[in-house]
């Protein structure tokens, strides 16, 4: 957003004036990636803008990465090869007695997705290991969320539905966040990985991951197709 008191455009003909104008902008914009196929940069620490001969894409970095993480975790869980991080000193998780009982009752399911959790008193759980793809700071929240879902299910959800809920929760917590500044290599890797998933156009919740404007649409909107 530019300051409304900016001088008349006709006077902005020097490099200093241009730099001053840019300095007043509140839009955060990263350095750009330039390849033979496209140019890309991050705006608002939230979206990736990708320009190519085909047109423009504005990508929601969290939604896209969440889809990538969901499919990656799902593949590993179904193959039984989830990698876990073993803690040298187990971490305690404080919860209610009902939550603890729900988690312990489904310990086999928790193990399948990479958690090793044991009893440590009526209202305390002991975490020995967790999936390496999940940030450690998100683990307690994930376990308590699982516990609440297990309590709410009350036999109404199948094992498959529970597993899918856990996948959604884990992929959301593990994904790049909105508002997170990305390094060039992180942007490059995110754009590379989107071609490796089955449905890169929607996050696991069904929301779109990108807005696409074709070159034809741009030319049409600017009246260049006469």
Short mmCIF file of C-alpha atoms in Angstrom, two decimals:
data_model
loop_
_atom_site.label_atom_id
_atom_site.label_comp_id
_atom_site.label_asym_id
_atom_site.label_seq_id
_atom_site.Cartn_x
_atom_site.Cartn_y
_atom_site.Cartn_z
CA UNK A 1 0.00 0.00 0.00
CA UNK A 2 1.44 3.34 -1.09
CA UNK A 3 1.12 6.53 0.91
CA UNK A 4 -1.80 8.61 -0.40
CA UNK A 5 0.28 11.77 -0.05
CA UNK A 6 2.85 10.62 -2.63
CA UNK A 7 3.90 13.34 -5.08
CA UNK A 8 2.49 13.54 -8.58
CA UNK A 9 3.73 10.59 -10.69
CA UNK A 10 5.32 12.96 -13.17
CA UNK A 11 7.84 14.03 -10.54
CA UNK A 12 8.88 10.47 -9.66
CA UNK A 13 11.55 10.16 -12.31
CA UNK A 14 14.64 9.48 -10.23
CA UNK A 15 16.05 6.34 -8.62
CA UNK A 16 15.87 8.01 -5.21
CA UNK A 17 12.17 8.70 -5.64
CA UNK A 18 11.50 5.10 -6.65
CA UNK A 19 13.43 3.75 -3.67
CA UNK A 20 11.55 6.08 -1.35
CA UNK A 21 8.24 4.91 -2.78
CA UNK A 22 9.16 1.24 -2.30
CA UNK A 23 10.33 1.91 1.23
CA UNK A 24 6.84 3.17 2.12
CA UNK A 25 5.22 -0.07 0.95
CA UNK A 26 3.92 -2.47 3.62
CA UNK A 27 3.93 -5.48 1.29
CA UNK A 28 6.57 -8.04 2.29
CA UNK A 29 8.15 -9.61 -0.75
CA UNK A 30 10.97 -12.15 -0.88
CA UNK A 31 13.85 -12.42 -3.37
CA UNK A 32 12.72 -14.32 -6.44
CA UNK A 33 13.56 -17.68 -7.97
CA UNK A 34 14.37 -17.47 -11.68
CA UNK A 35 14.50 -20.58 -13.89
CA UNK A 36 14.04 -21.29 -17.59
CA UNK A 37 10.41 -22.28 -16.91
CA UNK A 38 9.18 -19.76 -14.35
CA UNK A 39 9.87 -16.95 -11.88
CA UNK A 40 8.60 -17.17 -8.30
CA UNK A 41 8.61 -15.11 -5.11
CA UNK A 42 6.78 -14.94 -1.78
CA UNK A 43 4.40 -12.19 -0.70
CA UNK A 44 2.85 -11.44 2.71
CA UNK A 45 4.88 -14.40 4.09
CA UNK A 46 1.88 -16.43 3.03
CA UNK A 47 1.63 -16.85 -0.74
CA UNK A 48 3.97 -17.84 -3.55
CA UNK A 49 3.52 -16.02 -6.84
CA UNK A 50 4.67 -18.07 -9.83
CA UNK A 51 4.87 -16.51 -13.30
CA UNK A 52 5.41 -18.58 -16.44
CA UNK A 53 4.54 -18.48 -20.14
CA UNK A 54 1.21 -20.10 -19.24
CA UNK A 55 0.19 -17.31 -16.84
CA UNK A 56 0.21 -16.60 -13.10
CA UNK A 57 -0.33 -18.82 -10.08
CA UNK A 58 -0.84 -17.57 -6.51
CA UNK A 59 -0.18 -20.49 -4.17
CA UNK A 60 -1.23 -20.79 -0.53
CA UNK A 61 1.99 -22.12 1.00
CA UNK A 62 0.30 -23.74 4.02
CA UNK A 63 -2.45 -25.44 1.99
CA UNK A 64 -0.01 -26.84 -0.56
CA UNK A 65 2.47 -28.09 2.03
CA UNK A 66 -0.36 -29.59 4.07
CA UNK A 67 -1.40 -31.65 1.03
CA UNK A 68 2.20 -32.76 0.46
CA UNK A 69 2.60 -33.77 4.12
CA UNK A 70 -0.76 -35.58 4.15
CA UNK A 71 0.11 -37.79 1.19
CA UNK A 72 3.64 -38.38 2.47
CA UNK A 73 2.43 -39.44 5.93
CA UNK A 74 -0.39 -41.53 4.50
CA UNK A 75 1.99 -43.47 2.26
CA UNK A 76 4.37 -44.20 5.14
CA UNK A 77 1.63 -45.18 7.58
CA UNK A 78 -0.06 -47.55 5.13
CA UNK A 79 3.33 -49.10 4.35
CA UNK A 80 4.14 -49.40 8.06
CA UNK A 81 7.38 -47.45 7.77
CA UNK A 82 6.73 -44.33 9.86
CA UNK A 83 10.02 -43.03 11.26
CA UNK A 84 9.95 -42.04 14.93
CA UNK A 85 12.18 -39.85 17.07
CA UNK A 86 13.11 -41.51 20.36
CA UNK A 87 13.42 -39.12 23.28
CA UNK A 88 16.41 -39.54 25.58
CA UNK A 89 14.28 -38.16 28.39
CA UNK A 90 10.57 -39.03 28.00
CA UNK A 91 8.19 -36.06 28.05
CA UNK A 92 5.14 -35.95 30.32
CA UNK A 93 1.75 -34.94 28.94
CA UNK A 94 -0.77 -33.69 31.47
CA UNK A 95 -4.39 -34.51 30.67
CA UNK A 96 -7.64 -35.68 32.23
CA UNK A 97 -8.13 -39.25 33.36
CA UNK A 98 -10.65 -39.77 30.53
CA UNK A 99 -8.20 -38.47 27.92
CA UNK A 100 -5.41 -40.68 29.25
CA UNK A 101 -7.64 -43.75 29.20
CA UNK A 102 -8.73 -43.04 25.61
CA UNK A 103 -5.14 -42.75 24.36
CA UNK A 104 -3.96 -45.87 26.19
CA UNK A 105 -6.96 -47.85 24.95
CA UNK A 106 -5.88 -47.05 21.37
CA UNK A 107 -2.14 -47.53 21.92
CA UNK A 108 -1.91 -49.84 18.90
CA UNK A 109 -3.30 -47.12 16.64
CA UNK A 110 -0.95 -44.55 18.18
CA UNK A 111 2.00 -46.87 17.54
CA UNK A 112 0.93 -47.29 13.91
CA UNK A 113 1.28 -43.53 13.33
CA UNK A 114 4.64 -43.27 15.10
CA UNK A 115 3.86 -42.55 18.77
CA UNK A 116 5.07 -44.50 21.79
CA UNK A 117 2.98 -43.34 24.74
CA UNK A 118 2.72 -45.09 28.10
CA UNK A 119 0.83 -44.60 31.32
CA UNK A 120 2.42 -42.45 34.02
CA UNK A 121 -0.33 -41.99 36.60
CA UNK A 122 -4.06 -41.36 36.23
CA UNK A 123 -3.80 -37.93 34.60
CA UNK A 124 -0.33 -38.09 33.06
CA UNK A 125 0.99 -39.78 29.93
CA UNK A 126 4.65 -40.46 29.17
CA UNK A 127 5.80 -39.76 25.62
CA UNK A 128 8.77 -41.89 24.55
CA UNK A 129 8.76 -41.25 20.79
CA UNK A 130 6.88 -39.35 18.07
CA UNK A 131 6.92 -39.13 14.23
CA UNK A 132 10.04 -37.35 12.96
CA UNK A 133 7.97 -35.30 10.49
CA UNK A 134 6.05 -33.59 13.29
CA UNK A 135 7.55 -30.51 15.04
CA UNK A 136 8.16 -31.36 18.68
CA UNK A 137 6.39 -28.21 19.81
CA UNK A 138 3.14 -29.49 18.27
CA UNK A 139 3.19 -32.96 19.86
CA UNK A 140 1.24 -32.24 23.06
CA UNK A 141 -1.51 -30.47 21.13
CA UNK A 142 -1.75 -33.35 18.66
CA UNK A 143 -1.96 -36.01 21.39
CA UNK A 144 -4.67 -34.09 23.27
CA UNK A 145 -6.59 -33.53 20.03
CA UNK A 146 -6.40 -37.27 19.35
CA UNK A 147 -7.65 -37.96 22.86
CA UNK A 148 -10.68 -35.71 22.39
CA UNK A 149 -11.50 -37.31 19.05
CA UNK A 150 -11.25 -40.79 20.59
CA UNK A 151 -13.59 -39.74 23.40
CA UNK A 152 -16.11 -38.17 21.00
CA UNK A 153 -16.15 -41.16 18.66
CA UNK A 154 -17.80 -43.40 21.27
CA UNK A 155 -17.75 -46.27 18.79
CA UNK A 156 -19.28 -44.24 15.97
CA UNK A 157 -16.07 -43.82 13.96
CA UNK A 158 -14.27 -46.66 12.25
CA UNK A 159 -10.56 -47.24 12.67
CA UNK A 160 -10.10 -45.91 9.13
CA UNK A 161 -11.97 -42.68 9.95
CA UNK A 162 -9.90 -42.19 13.10
CA UNK A 163 -6.70 -42.75 11.17
CA UNK A 164 -7.77 -40.23 8.55
CA UNK A 165 -8.53 -37.66 11.25
CA UNK A 166 -5.11 -38.19 12.75
CA UNK A 167 -3.50 -37.78 9.33
CA UNK A 168 -5.33 -34.48 8.82
CA UNK A 169 -4.23 -33.21 12.23
CA UNK A 170 -0.61 -34.29 11.85
CA UNK A 171 -0.23 -32.88 8.33
CA UNK A 172 -1.74 -29.55 9.38
CA UNK A 173 0.61 -29.23 12.37
CA UNK A 174 3.66 -30.30 10.35
CA UNK A 175 3.01 -27.98 7.40
CA UNK A 176 4.60 -24.60 6.73
CA UNK A 177 2.56 -21.92 8.46
CA UNK A 178 0.85 -18.87 7.05
CA UNK A 179 3.02 -15.90 8.02
CA UNK A 180 6.24 -17.92 7.81
CA UNK A 181 9.03 -16.37 5.73
CA UNK A 182 10.58 -18.94 3.41
CA UNK A 183 14.16 -19.11 2.19
CA UNK A 184 14.69 -19.45 -1.56
CA UNK A 185 15.60 -23.13 -1.19
CA UNK A 186 12.43 -23.79 0.81
CA UNK A 187 10.32 -22.18 -1.91
CA UNK A 188 12.15 -24.15 -4.59
CA UNK A 189 11.60 -27.44 -2.72
CA UNK A 190 7.92 -26.72 -2.11
CA UNK A 191 7.34 -26.04 -5.80
CA UNK A 192 9.26 -29.20 -6.71
CA UNK A 193 7.30 -31.43 -4.35
CA UNK A 194 3.90 -30.31 -5.61
CA UNK A 195 4.50 -32.34 -8.75
CA UNK A 196 5.02 -35.50 -6.69
CA UNK A 197 1.55 -35.68 -5.09
CA UNK A 198 -1.69 -36.98 -6.57
CA UNK A 199 -3.80 -33.88 -5.97
CA UNK A 200 -1.73 -30.74 -5.54
CA UNK A 201 -4.76 -28.54 -6.31
CA UNK A 202 -6.55 -29.09 -2.98
CA UNK A 203 -5.51 -29.32 0.65
CA UNK A 204 -6.69 -32.40 2.63
CA UNK A 205 -9.79 -30.42 3.73
CA UNK A 206 -10.78 -29.74 0.12
CA UNK A 207 -9.78 -26.07 -0.07
CA UNK A 208 -7.88 -24.89 -3.16
CA UNK A 209 -4.11 -24.58 -2.90
CA UNK A 210 -3.73 -22.07 -5.73
CA UNK A 211 -5.45 -19.40 -7.79
CA UNK A 212 -4.54 -19.58 -11.49
CA UNK A 213 -4.76 -16.79 -14.06
CA UNK A 214 -3.91 -17.96 -17.56
CA UNK A 215 -2.08 -15.71 -20.00
CA UNK A 216 -5.24 -15.69 -22.12
CA UNK A 217 -7.32 -14.49 -19.15
CA UNK A 218 -4.83 -11.72 -18.37
CA UNK A 219 -4.80 -10.54 -22.00
CA UNK A 220 -8.60 -10.68 -22.07
CA UNK A 221 -8.97 -8.65 -18.87
CA UNK A 222 -6.61 -5.97 -20.19
CA UNK A 223 -8.35 -5.80 -23.57
CA UNK A 224 -5.42 -7.18 -25.55
CA UNK A 225 -7.37 -9.71 -27.61
CA UNK A 226 -8.84 -7.30 -30.12
#
